[in-house]
Short mmCIF file of C-alpha atoms in Angstrom, two decimals:
data_model
loop_
_atom_site.label_atom_id
_atom_site.label_comp_id
_atom_site.label_asym_id
_atom_site.label_seq_id
_atom_site.Cartn_x
_atom_site.Cartn_y
_atom_site.Cartn_z
CA MET A 1 138.38 196.81 209.77
CA LYS A 2 137.94 200.57 209.69
CA THR A 3 140.84 202.36 208.01
CA LYS A 4 143.40 203.86 210.41
CA TYR A 5 145.58 206.91 209.66
CA ILE A 6 149.20 207.63 210.58
CA PHE A 7 150.72 211.06 209.89
CA ILE A 8 154.49 211.59 209.93
CA THR A 9 155.87 215.12 210.19
CA GLY A 10 159.44 216.40 210.48
CA GLY A 11 161.10 219.02 212.62
CA VAL A 12 164.35 220.94 213.22
CA VAL A 13 165.97 220.14 209.84
CA SER A 14 165.09 218.32 206.63
CA GLY A 15 166.70 215.08 205.52
CA LEU A 16 166.20 213.25 208.83
CA GLY A 17 164.80 210.11 207.24
CA LYS A 18 161.05 210.62 207.46
CA GLY A 19 160.72 208.54 204.31
CA ILE A 20 162.73 205.65 205.75
CA THR A 21 160.76 205.91 209.01
CA ALA A 22 157.47 205.79 207.09
CA SER A 23 158.73 202.90 204.95
CA SER A 24 160.03 200.96 207.95
CA LEU A 25 156.79 201.40 209.86
CA GLY A 26 154.88 200.23 206.81
CA ARG A 27 156.97 197.04 206.71
CA LEU A 28 156.52 196.42 210.45
CA LEU A 29 152.75 196.82 210.25
CA LYS A 30 152.57 194.66 207.12
CA ASN A 31 154.52 192.00 209.03
CA ARG A 32 151.68 192.03 211.54
CA GLY A 33 149.21 191.13 208.82
CA TYR A 34 147.80 194.56 207.97
CA LYS A 35 147.24 195.95 204.49
CA VAL A 36 149.31 199.14 204.40
CA VAL A 37 149.53 202.01 201.90
CA ASN A 38 152.15 204.77 202.08
CA GLN A 39 151.48 208.28 200.80
CA LYS A 40 153.67 211.39 200.42
CA PHE A 41 152.57 215.03 200.52
CA ASP A 42 155.08 217.49 199.03
CA PRO A 43 154.64 221.24 199.54
CA TYR A 44 156.21 222.43 196.28
CA ILE A 45 153.99 224.08 193.63
CA ASN A 46 155.11 221.79 190.80
CA VAL A 47 152.24 219.48 189.89
CA ASP A 48 154.69 216.59 190.17
CA PRO A 49 158.50 216.22 190.18
CA GLY A 50 158.58 215.09 186.54
CA THR A 51 159.88 218.42 185.21
CA MET A 52 162.41 218.99 187.99
CA ASN A 53 166.16 218.72 187.44
CA PRO A 54 167.37 215.50 189.13
CA LYS A 55 170.37 217.43 190.47
CA GLU A 56 167.94 219.50 192.55
CA HIS A 57 165.34 216.98 193.67
CA GLY A 58 166.77 213.53 193.03
CA GLU A 59 165.27 210.83 190.87
CA VAL A 60 161.69 210.72 189.62
CA PHE A 61 160.07 207.46 190.68
CA VAL A 62 157.40 206.08 188.32
CA THR A 63 154.44 204.03 189.55
CA GLU A 64 152.67 201.20 187.73
CA ASP A 65 149.87 203.57 186.64
CA GLY A 66 152.35 206.08 185.20
CA ALA A 67 152.56 208.74 187.89
CA GLU A 68 155.84 210.66 188.15
CA THR A 69 156.44 210.85 191.87
CA ASP A 70 158.80 211.73 194.68
CA LEU A 71 161.73 209.37 195.30
CA ASP A 72 160.33 208.46 198.73
CA LEU A 73 157.75 206.33 196.94
CA GLY A 74 160.65 204.17 195.85
CA HIS A 75 161.54 203.62 199.50
CA TYR A 76 157.91 202.82 200.29
CA GLU A 77 157.69 200.21 197.53
CA ARG A 78 161.05 198.61 198.29
CA PHE A 79 160.29 198.24 202.00
CA THR A 80 156.62 197.26 201.88
CA ASP A 81 156.58 195.50 198.47
CA VAL A 82 153.32 197.30 197.66
CA SER A 83 152.81 198.82 194.20
CA LEU A 84 151.59 202.38 194.74
CA ASN A 85 149.59 204.70 192.47
CA HIS A 86 149.06 208.36 191.57
CA ASN A 87 147.13 209.05 194.80
CA CYS A 88 150.25 208.18 196.79
CA SER A 89 152.20 211.26 195.66
CA VAL A 90 150.49 214.61 196.13
CA SER A 91 152.02 218.07 195.76
CA SER A 92 150.65 221.53 196.52
CA GLY A 93 150.65 222.13 192.77
CA LYS A 94 148.48 219.07 192.17
CA ILE A 95 146.07 220.14 194.91
CA TYR A 96 145.74 223.69 193.59
CA GLN A 97 145.40 222.45 190.02
CA ASN A 98 142.48 220.24 191.06
CA VAL A 99 140.85 223.04 193.07
CA LEU A 100 141.15 225.54 190.22
CA THR A 101 139.80 223.02 187.70
CA LYS A 102 136.75 222.54 189.91
CA GLU A 103 136.35 226.29 190.29
CA ARG A 104 136.42 226.77 186.50
CA ARG A 105 133.78 224.05 186.11
CA GLY A 106 131.55 225.76 188.64
CA ASP A 107 131.71 222.91 191.14
CA TYR A 108 131.80 225.33 194.07
CA LEU A 109 128.49 226.93 193.04
CA GLY A 110 129.83 230.48 193.01
CA LYS A 111 131.37 230.39 196.48
CA THR A 112 134.60 232.19 197.28
CA VAL A 113 137.34 229.58 196.97
CA GLN A 114 139.63 229.57 200.00
CA VAL A 115 142.41 227.53 201.57
CA ILE A 116 139.95 226.46 204.24
CA PRO A 117 137.79 224.58 203.42
CA HIS A 118 138.39 224.05 199.68
CA VAL A 119 142.14 223.35 199.58
CA THR A 120 142.11 221.39 202.82
CA ASN A 121 139.11 219.37 201.64
CA GLU A 122 140.97 218.49 198.46
CA ILE A 123 143.91 217.29 200.55
CA LYS A 124 141.61 215.22 202.77
CA ASP A 125 139.99 213.67 199.69
CA ASN A 126 143.42 212.27 198.81
CA ILE A 127 143.90 210.94 202.33
CA TYR A 128 140.46 209.31 202.39
CA SER A 129 140.83 207.89 198.85
CA PHE A 130 142.22 204.68 200.36
CA GLU A 131 139.30 204.17 202.72
CA GLY A 132 138.17 200.58 202.46
CA GLN A 133 141.20 199.68 200.31
CA ALA A 134 143.78 199.62 203.11
CA ASP A 135 143.76 198.88 206.82
CA ILE A 136 146.33 201.59 207.53
CA VAL A 137 147.31 204.69 205.53
CA ILE A 138 150.72 206.17 206.39
CA THR A 139 151.03 209.75 205.16
CA GLU A 140 154.36 211.55 205.23
CA LEU A 141 154.48 215.36 205.03
CA GLY A 142 157.49 216.66 203.12
CA GLY A 143 159.52 219.54 204.44
CA THR A 144 159.77 220.76 208.02
CA ILE A 145 157.06 221.95 210.38
CA GLY A 146 156.73 225.72 210.07
CA ASP A 147 157.48 225.89 206.34
CA ILE A 148 154.95 228.33 204.92
CA GLU A 149 154.18 226.25 201.82
CA GLY A 150 153.21 223.21 203.90
CA LEU A 151 150.67 224.84 206.21
CA ALA A 152 147.59 223.69 204.27
CA PHE A 153 148.72 220.07 204.62
CA VAL A 154 149.27 220.52 208.37
CA GLU A 155 145.80 221.99 208.74
CA ALA A 156 144.27 219.16 206.73
CA ILE A 157 145.80 216.42 208.88
CA ARG A 158 144.69 218.32 212.00
CA GLN A 159 141.13 218.19 210.68
CA VAL A 160 141.41 214.44 210.03
CA GLY A 161 142.26 214.01 213.71
CA LEU A 162 138.96 215.68 214.61
CA GLU A 163 136.88 213.90 211.99
CA GLN A 164 138.07 210.40 212.91
CA ASP A 165 137.83 208.57 216.23
CA PRO A 166 140.83 209.26 218.50
CA ASP A 167 141.79 205.58 218.28
CA ASP A 168 142.01 205.76 214.48
CA VAL A 169 144.68 208.46 214.11
CA VAL A 170 148.27 208.72 215.30
CA TYR A 171 150.72 211.61 214.82
CA ILE A 172 154.46 210.85 214.65
CA HIS A 173 157.01 213.66 214.70
CA VAL A 174 160.53 212.88 213.41
CA THR A 175 163.08 215.25 214.84
CA LEU A 176 166.80 215.76 215.44
CA LEU A 177 168.80 215.58 218.66
CA PRO A 178 172.05 217.37 217.76
CA TYR A 179 175.25 216.22 219.45
CA ILE A 180 177.60 218.92 220.74
CA SER A 181 181.07 217.41 220.68
CA GLY A 182 182.61 220.15 222.82
CA SER A 183 180.40 219.31 225.80
CA CYS A 184 179.79 215.69 224.78
CA GLU A 185 176.02 215.95 225.10
CA LEU A 186 172.81 215.64 223.13
CA LYS A 187 170.60 218.72 223.06
CA SER A 188 166.83 218.42 223.33
CA LYS A 189 165.91 222.09 222.96
CA PRO A 190 165.50 222.08 219.13
CA THR A 191 163.04 219.19 219.46
CA GLN A 192 161.14 221.00 222.20
CA HIS A 193 160.77 224.07 219.97
CA SER A 194 159.73 221.96 217.00
CA VAL A 195 157.03 220.18 219.00
CA LYS A 196 155.87 223.53 220.39
CA GLU A 197 155.45 224.81 216.83
CA LEU A 198 153.55 221.67 215.82
CA GLN A 199 151.27 222.12 218.83
CA SER A 200 150.66 225.73 217.80
CA PHE A 201 148.99 224.35 214.66
CA GLY A 202 146.67 222.21 216.78
CA ILE A 203 148.51 218.89 216.51
CA LYS A 204 149.79 217.04 219.54
CA PRO A 205 152.32 214.36 218.54
CA ASP A 206 151.68 210.93 220.02
CA ILE A 207 155.16 209.59 219.24
CA LEU A 208 158.57 211.22 218.80
CA VAL A 209 161.13 209.54 216.58
CA CYS A 210 164.44 211.13 217.51
CA ARG A 211 167.29 211.02 215.02
CA SER A 212 170.62 210.77 216.80
CA GLU A 213 174.18 209.72 216.05
CA ILE A 214 174.63 208.23 219.53
CA ASP A 215 172.48 206.37 222.03
CA ILE A 216 169.91 208.58 223.73
CA PRO A 217 170.34 208.53 227.53
CA GLU A 218 167.27 207.72 229.60
CA ASP A 219 167.27 211.16 231.25
CA ILE A 220 167.05 212.83 227.81
CA ARG A 221 164.11 210.63 226.85
CA GLU A 222 162.37 211.48 230.10
CA LYS A 223 163.03 215.18 229.58
CA LEU A 224 161.62 215.05 226.05
CA ALA A 225 158.56 213.17 227.28
CA LEU A 226 157.94 215.75 229.99
CA PHE A 227 158.45 218.89 227.91
CA CYS A 228 156.87 217.54 224.71
CA ASN A 229 153.86 215.98 226.44
CA VAL A 230 154.36 212.41 225.22
CA ARG A 231 154.76 209.15 227.13
CA PRO A 232 158.39 208.19 227.86
CA GLU A 233 157.99 204.86 226.01
CA ASN A 234 156.85 206.83 222.95
CA VAL A 235 160.19 208.64 222.61
CA ILE A 236 161.78 206.36 220.02
CA PRO A 237 165.52 206.52 219.20
CA ASN A 238 166.39 206.46 215.49
CA LEU A 239 170.10 205.78 215.32
CA THR A 240 172.36 205.22 212.33
CA ALA A 241 171.81 201.62 211.22
CA GLU A 242 174.42 199.26 209.75
CA ASN A 243 172.52 199.35 206.46
CA LEU A 244 169.33 200.93 205.15
CA TYR A 245 167.25 197.76 205.40
CA ALA A 246 168.17 197.20 209.05
CA VAL A 247 166.17 200.29 210.09
CA PRO A 248 162.80 198.46 210.46
CA LEU A 249 164.27 195.95 212.93
CA MET A 250 166.04 198.73 214.82
CA LEU A 251 162.79 200.67 215.17
CA GLU A 252 161.02 197.44 216.13
CA LYS A 253 163.55 196.93 218.91
CA HIS A 254 162.91 200.43 220.23
CA GLY A 255 159.13 199.93 220.23
CA LEU A 256 157.85 202.13 217.39
CA ALA A 257 155.40 199.63 215.93
CA LYS A 258 154.10 198.54 219.34
CA ALA A 259 153.49 202.17 220.30
CA VAL A 260 151.52 202.68 217.08
CA CYS A 261 149.52 199.47 217.62
CA LYS A 262 148.68 200.53 221.15
CA LYS A 263 147.50 204.01 220.09
CA LEU A 264 145.40 202.61 217.22
CA ARG A 265 144.11 199.74 219.39
CA LEU A 266 145.20 197.17 216.82
CA GLU A 267 144.63 193.55 217.73
CA LYS A 268 147.59 192.01 215.90
CA ILE A 269 150.48 193.35 217.95
CA GLU A 270 153.08 190.60 217.64
CA PRO A 271 155.31 190.94 214.56
CA GLN A 272 156.25 188.26 212.05
CA ASN A 273 159.65 189.62 211.09
CA GLU A 274 161.39 186.32 210.34
CA GLU A 275 161.72 186.88 206.57
CA TRP A 276 163.08 190.39 207.05
CA GLU A 277 165.50 189.10 209.68
CA LYS A 278 166.76 186.52 207.15
CA LEU A 279 167.32 189.33 204.64
CA ILE A 280 169.38 191.34 207.12
CA GLU A 281 171.38 188.27 208.12
CA ASN A 282 172.11 187.64 204.43
CA ILE A 283 173.30 191.23 203.99
CA ARG A 284 175.56 190.90 207.03
CA ASN A 285 177.17 187.77 205.62
CA LEU A 286 177.98 189.00 202.12
CA SER A 287 181.38 187.74 201.01
CA GLY A 288 183.34 189.19 198.13
CA VAL A 289 182.98 192.48 196.31
CA VAL A 290 182.15 193.61 192.79
CA ASN A 291 182.79 197.12 191.54
CA ILE A 292 180.20 198.68 189.25
CA ALA A 293 180.65 201.92 187.32
CA LEU A 294 177.42 203.89 187.12
CA VAL A 295 178.09 206.29 184.24
CA GLY A 296 175.62 209.17 184.49
CA LYS A 297 175.27 212.91 184.11
CA TYR A 298 173.62 214.08 187.34
CA MET A 299 176.44 213.25 189.71
CA GLN A 300 176.11 216.39 191.83
CA LEU A 301 173.33 214.55 193.68
CA GLN A 302 173.63 210.78 193.91
CA ASP A 303 169.92 210.53 194.79
CA SER A 304 169.42 211.17 191.07
CA TYR A 305 170.12 207.44 190.65
CA LEU A 306 168.72 206.22 193.97
CA SER A 307 166.62 203.31 192.67
CA VAL A 308 169.37 202.19 190.29
CA ALA A 309 171.93 202.14 193.09
CA GLU A 310 169.59 200.25 195.42
CA SER A 311 168.77 197.74 192.68
CA LEU A 312 172.47 197.07 192.13
CA ARG A 313 172.77 196.33 195.84
CA HIS A 314 169.72 194.05 195.64
CA GLY A 315 171.50 192.15 192.87
CA GLY A 316 174.47 191.84 195.19
CA PHE A 317 172.33 190.45 197.99
CA ALA A 318 171.07 187.71 195.66
CA ASN A 319 174.62 186.86 194.55
CA GLY A 320 176.20 187.00 198.00
CA VAL A 321 178.47 189.94 197.22
CA LYS A 322 178.79 193.54 198.30
CA VAL A 323 178.39 195.99 195.41
CA ASN A 324 180.66 199.02 195.43
CA ILE A 325 179.27 201.68 193.11
CA GLY A 326 181.46 204.22 191.40
CA PHE A 327 179.37 207.25 190.42
CA ILE A 328 181.17 208.34 187.25
CA ASP A 329 180.42 211.66 185.56
CA SER A 330 180.13 210.83 181.86
CA GLU A 331 181.68 214.21 180.98
CA THR A 332 184.98 212.93 182.38
CA ILE A 333 185.10 210.06 179.85
CA THR A 334 186.84 210.45 176.51
CA GLU A 335 188.61 208.03 174.19
CA GLU A 336 191.86 209.01 175.93
CA THR A 337 190.61 208.64 179.52
CA VAL A 338 188.10 205.78 179.28
CA LYS A 339 190.49 202.98 180.23
CA GLU A 340 191.88 204.91 183.16
CA VAL A 341 188.39 205.82 184.43
CA LEU A 342 186.65 202.47 183.88
CA GLY A 343 189.46 199.90 183.83
CA ALA A 344 189.11 198.87 187.47
CA TYR A 345 185.38 198.08 187.29
CA ASP A 346 183.71 194.69 186.92
CA GLY A 347 180.61 196.03 185.21
CA ILE A 348 179.38 199.21 183.52
CA LEU A 349 175.83 200.54 183.80
CA VAL A 350 174.54 203.51 181.82
CA PRO A 351 171.22 204.78 183.26
CA GLY A 352 168.49 207.06 181.94
CA GLY A 353 168.56 210.82 181.46
CA PHE A 354 167.61 213.70 179.20
CA GLY A 355 169.53 216.25 177.13
CA ASN A 356 172.79 215.99 175.18
CA ARG A 357 175.25 216.98 177.91
CA GLY A 358 177.60 214.08 178.66
CA ILE A 359 176.20 211.90 175.88
CA GLU A 360 179.52 211.32 174.09
CA GLY A 361 181.05 210.09 177.33
CA LYS A 362 178.25 207.58 177.73
CA ILE A 363 178.75 206.35 174.18
CA THR A 364 182.49 205.98 174.78
CA ALA A 365 181.84 203.99 177.98
CA ILE A 366 179.49 201.66 176.10
CA LYS A 367 182.05 201.15 173.36
CA TYR A 368 184.66 200.28 175.98
CA ALA A 369 182.34 197.71 177.58
CA ARG A 370 181.47 196.15 174.20
CA GLU A 371 185.02 195.92 172.89
CA ASN A 372 186.56 194.67 176.14
CA ASN A 373 183.84 192.15 177.10
CA VAL A 374 183.03 194.04 180.30
CA PRO A 375 179.50 193.22 181.54
CA PHE A 376 177.21 196.04 180.39
CA MET A 377 173.67 197.06 181.25
CA GLY A 378 171.78 200.02 179.77
CA ILE A 379 168.59 201.62 181.03
CA CYS A 380 166.34 203.82 178.86
CA LEU A 381 168.78 206.44 177.52
CA GLY A 382 171.51 203.89 178.16
CA MET A 383 169.75 201.51 175.79
CA GLN A 384 169.34 204.21 173.17
CA MET A 385 173.03 205.15 173.35
CA ALA A 386 174.00 201.47 173.02
CA VAL A 387 172.14 201.49 169.69
CA VAL A 388 173.85 204.74 168.64
CA GLU A 389 177.29 203.39 169.60
CA PHE A 390 176.75 200.17 167.68
CA ALA A 391 175.49 202.00 164.60
CA ARG A 392 178.50 204.31 164.60
CA ASN A 393 181.28 201.88 165.39
CA VAL A 394 180.06 198.58 163.97
CA LEU A 395 177.78 199.59 161.09
CA GLY A 396 180.06 202.52 160.22
CA LEU A 397 177.26 205.14 160.32
CA LYS A 398 179.51 207.80 161.81
CA ASP A 399 176.77 210.44 162.15
CA ALA A 400 174.28 208.02 163.76
CA ASN A 401 172.51 209.73 166.65
CA SER A 402 169.27 210.20 168.49
CA ALA A 403 166.85 212.75 167.07
CA GLU A 404 166.71 214.12 170.61
CA PHE A 405 170.27 215.39 170.20
CA SER A 406 170.59 216.08 166.49
CA GLU A 407 167.92 217.32 164.10
CA THR A 408 170.33 217.12 161.16
CA THR A 409 171.66 213.57 161.45
CA GLU A 410 171.05 211.46 158.36
CA ASN A 411 170.90 208.33 160.54
CA PRO A 412 168.45 208.87 163.43
CA VAL A 413 168.68 205.34 164.83
CA ILE A 414 166.66 206.69 167.77
CA HIS A 415 163.66 208.85 166.91
CA ILE A 416 160.64 210.34 168.64
CA MET A 417 157.65 208.11 169.24
CA GLU A 418 154.75 208.70 166.86
CA ASN A 419 152.31 209.62 169.63
CA GLN A 420 154.81 212.14 171.04
CA LYS A 421 155.21 214.24 167.89
CA ASN A 422 152.38 216.65 168.66
CA VAL A 423 152.95 216.86 172.40
CA THR A 424 153.73 220.41 173.52
CA GLU A 425 153.48 220.24 177.33
CA LYS A 426 156.30 218.55 179.21
CA GLY A 427 154.68 217.50 182.47
CA GLY A 428 153.24 213.98 182.58
CA THR A 429 153.16 213.57 178.80
CA MET A 430 155.85 210.96 178.16
CA ARG A 431 155.24 207.25 177.75
CA LEU A 432 154.79 206.47 181.43
CA GLY A 433 153.99 203.47 183.59
CA SER A 434 153.78 199.74 183.08
CA TYR A 435 153.80 198.22 179.59
CA PRO A 436 154.09 194.59 178.41
CA CYS A 437 157.13 193.17 176.66
CA THR A 438 157.45 189.93 174.70
CA ILE A 439 160.85 188.24 174.85
CA LYS A 440 162.36 186.02 172.16
CA LYS A 441 163.43 182.57 173.24
CA ASP A 442 167.09 181.55 172.97
CA THR A 443 168.26 185.05 173.92
CA LEU A 444 170.09 186.50 176.90
CA ALA A 445 166.90 188.38 177.82
CA TYR A 446 164.97 185.11 177.98
CA LYS A 447 167.71 183.57 180.11
CA VAL A 448 167.54 186.58 182.44
CA TYR A 449 163.77 186.67 182.85
CA GLY A 450 162.94 183.00 182.29
CA GLU A 451 159.65 183.82 180.61
CA GLU A 452 158.29 185.20 177.37
CA HIS A 453 155.95 187.86 178.76
CA ILE A 454 156.95 190.52 181.28
CA THR A 455 155.83 194.02 182.25
CA GLU A 456 158.14 196.90 183.10
CA ARG A 457 157.75 200.61 183.84
CA HIS A 458 158.64 203.29 181.28
CA ARG A 459 159.52 206.98 181.13
CA HIS A 460 160.60 208.20 177.69
CA ARG A 461 159.63 210.04 174.48
CA PHE A 462 162.15 208.59 172.04
CA GLU A 463 162.50 205.03 170.80
CA TYR A 464 164.48 202.60 168.66
CA ASN A 465 164.02 203.35 164.94
CA ASN A 466 162.76 200.17 163.29
CA ASP A 467 164.10 201.34 159.90
CA TYR A 468 167.54 200.23 161.13
CA LYS A 469 166.46 196.99 162.76
CA ALA A 470 167.45 194.62 159.96
CA CYS A 471 170.99 195.96 159.56
CA LEU A 472 171.57 196.23 163.34
CA GLU A 473 170.45 192.64 163.87
CA ALA A 474 172.49 191.37 160.94
CA ALA A 475 175.58 192.89 162.61
CA GLY A 476 174.77 191.25 165.96
CA LEU A 477 172.70 193.76 167.99
CA ILE A 478 169.56 191.70 168.53
CA ALA A 479 166.14 193.13 169.39
CA SER A 480 165.35 190.42 171.94
CA GLY A 481 162.32 192.09 173.51
CA THR A 482 159.51 194.04 171.85
CA SER A 483 156.01 195.26 172.54
CA PRO A 484 153.49 192.45 171.95
CA ASP A 485 152.66 193.78 168.46
CA GLY A 486 156.35 194.04 167.59
CA SER A 487 156.23 197.77 166.87
CA LEU A 488 158.40 198.96 169.76
CA VAL A 489 161.82 197.53 170.62
CA GLU A 490 162.12 197.10 174.38
CA ILE A 491 165.38 195.15 174.79
CA VAL A 492 168.58 194.93 172.75
CA GLU A 493 171.55 192.65 173.33
CA TYR A 494 174.87 192.00 171.60
CA LYS A 495 175.13 188.31 170.85
CA ASN A 496 178.94 188.29 170.55
CA HIS A 497 179.48 189.39 174.16
CA PRO A 498 179.37 187.58 177.53
CA PHE A 499 176.79 190.02 178.96
CA PHE A 500 175.65 193.07 177.00
CA ILE A 501 171.99 193.95 177.42
CA ALA A 502 169.91 197.13 177.56
CA GLY A 503 166.24 197.90 178.07
CA GLN A 504 164.07 200.85 177.09
CA PHE A 505 162.27 200.47 180.43
CA HIS A 506 163.31 201.15 184.04
CA PRO A 507 163.62 197.81 185.87
CA GLU A 508 164.92 199.56 188.99
CA PHE A 509 161.41 200.69 189.88
CA LYS A 510 160.27 197.11 190.53
CA SER A 511 163.33 195.78 192.32
CA ARG A 512 163.07 194.74 195.98
CA PRO A 513 165.83 193.89 198.49
CA ASP A 514 164.46 190.36 198.94
CA ARG A 515 163.32 190.02 195.31
CA PRO A 516 165.73 191.85 192.99
CA ALA A 517 164.80 192.75 189.43
CA PRO A 518 165.96 189.81 187.29
CA ILE A 519 168.13 191.93 185.02
CA PHE A 520 170.04 193.44 187.97
CA LYS A 521 170.50 190.01 189.52
CA ALA A 522 171.90 188.67 186.23
CA PHE A 523 174.11 191.75 185.71
CA ILE A 524 175.75 191.40 189.13
CA LYS A 525 176.22 187.66 188.54
CA ALA A 526 178.03 188.47 185.28
CA ALA A 527 180.15 191.10 187.05
CA LYS A 528 181.02 188.57 189.75
CA GLU A 529 182.18 186.09 187.09
CA TYR A 530 184.13 188.82 185.27
CA PHE A 531 185.90 189.68 188.55
CA LYS A 532 187.03 186.05 188.87
CA ILE A 533 188.34 186.03 185.30
CA LYS A 534 190.26 189.29 185.89
CA LYS A 535 191.95 187.81 188.96
#
């Protein structure tokens, strides 16, 4: 079939859930048998979010092909179970970089380079890059309509509406209906103004998705339809769901997918949501609780660990338990406070990160988990700090450290990768994307994954120093997973512990609510067993 295009914009305020709406719609259309790809346009001038502070922008999600992308791509992948690529995350910086590169090469044949048509054409090239590869492309525009930095994207999607047949494009506007408690009423005026602004840019929304904390009365829907020039059945309520993964079924109930199918004249209208319904029923019937301490350093914004937190919940779904996550600032952990801070938890997870702030707290948390047989899982930096902790406190190398944090240590048990030594630019230059790992049999890692050969996604510059491998393994910290040629250590585990494992990679990027990453599933199972022992 000819590729269809869906554009999702936002109005009134940011943070309304455009990403979840786009993800949910992708799942609903996939459940109708269509091949769907989600895409995100971000208006910031950074080429990608890879150099941004997680406290400002949230986590950086990494695709299979090594693109550092917006966290909404994580939502897209978790909901649709489609592995996305570098064309699925596009910023203003990336667009301008491509345009200026072409200008320097002389591709524009001496013409004056302008926003229209050169920048908008570059944006449209990204939209059309999936032509023939997907039945439906869902493109979300970051920010809010009217933001000056996003105007080129708005103009580009307007042009797509003219270039394609009317039946091949649909515009969805996600907006807010604020509730005024004093008068006990929802207000439609902000949405009316937002739609008016969108129309001023030449785009008429076909569907309104209205975020609200309470049910939207029929008279409000009719008023919105009248003043915003959409059909009443295309005013879709988006209420607060019982859990994140219930949103697709809620939007299905309110007719979002059917409205899209009707506008795009799609033949397969009836959904096949049975598997997703089973997932939601499973989530509703979770019994028991495990408490997991997520010991990190970017706690001012919990979205910094969004995929990790979701993956822990996925592990809970598979084990029939609810996972309560304690977001623990590693700077609050010292030898004196560690038991008080972590004593109530059934498992300890130390995630990735950069820079030496809070590192000693992470090392102390790992030591506590190792010495007290608390289930432990480390990710990337968490794996590296597990090696440092073991070298210091078991091998007795008191100055052991990562070369990232100390240039003077005589025992750099973690050092910079060989191919990173001459890298000077920060953006997009780490070891990124999917790499293979070979797992030793008769190890915890093999028990977790059940196979010798796996692939996982990476994002790091530093690695395990093989000069220390023999002494670390002799003391019990086993390198149970390596690159196929054995040169890079990918997984370490402590053999004298019920569950102590850490990986250089980021398994959270491949976890799905109905198919959790094996290591998260095993970690929550261990935490569940530890909880029983504690009782």
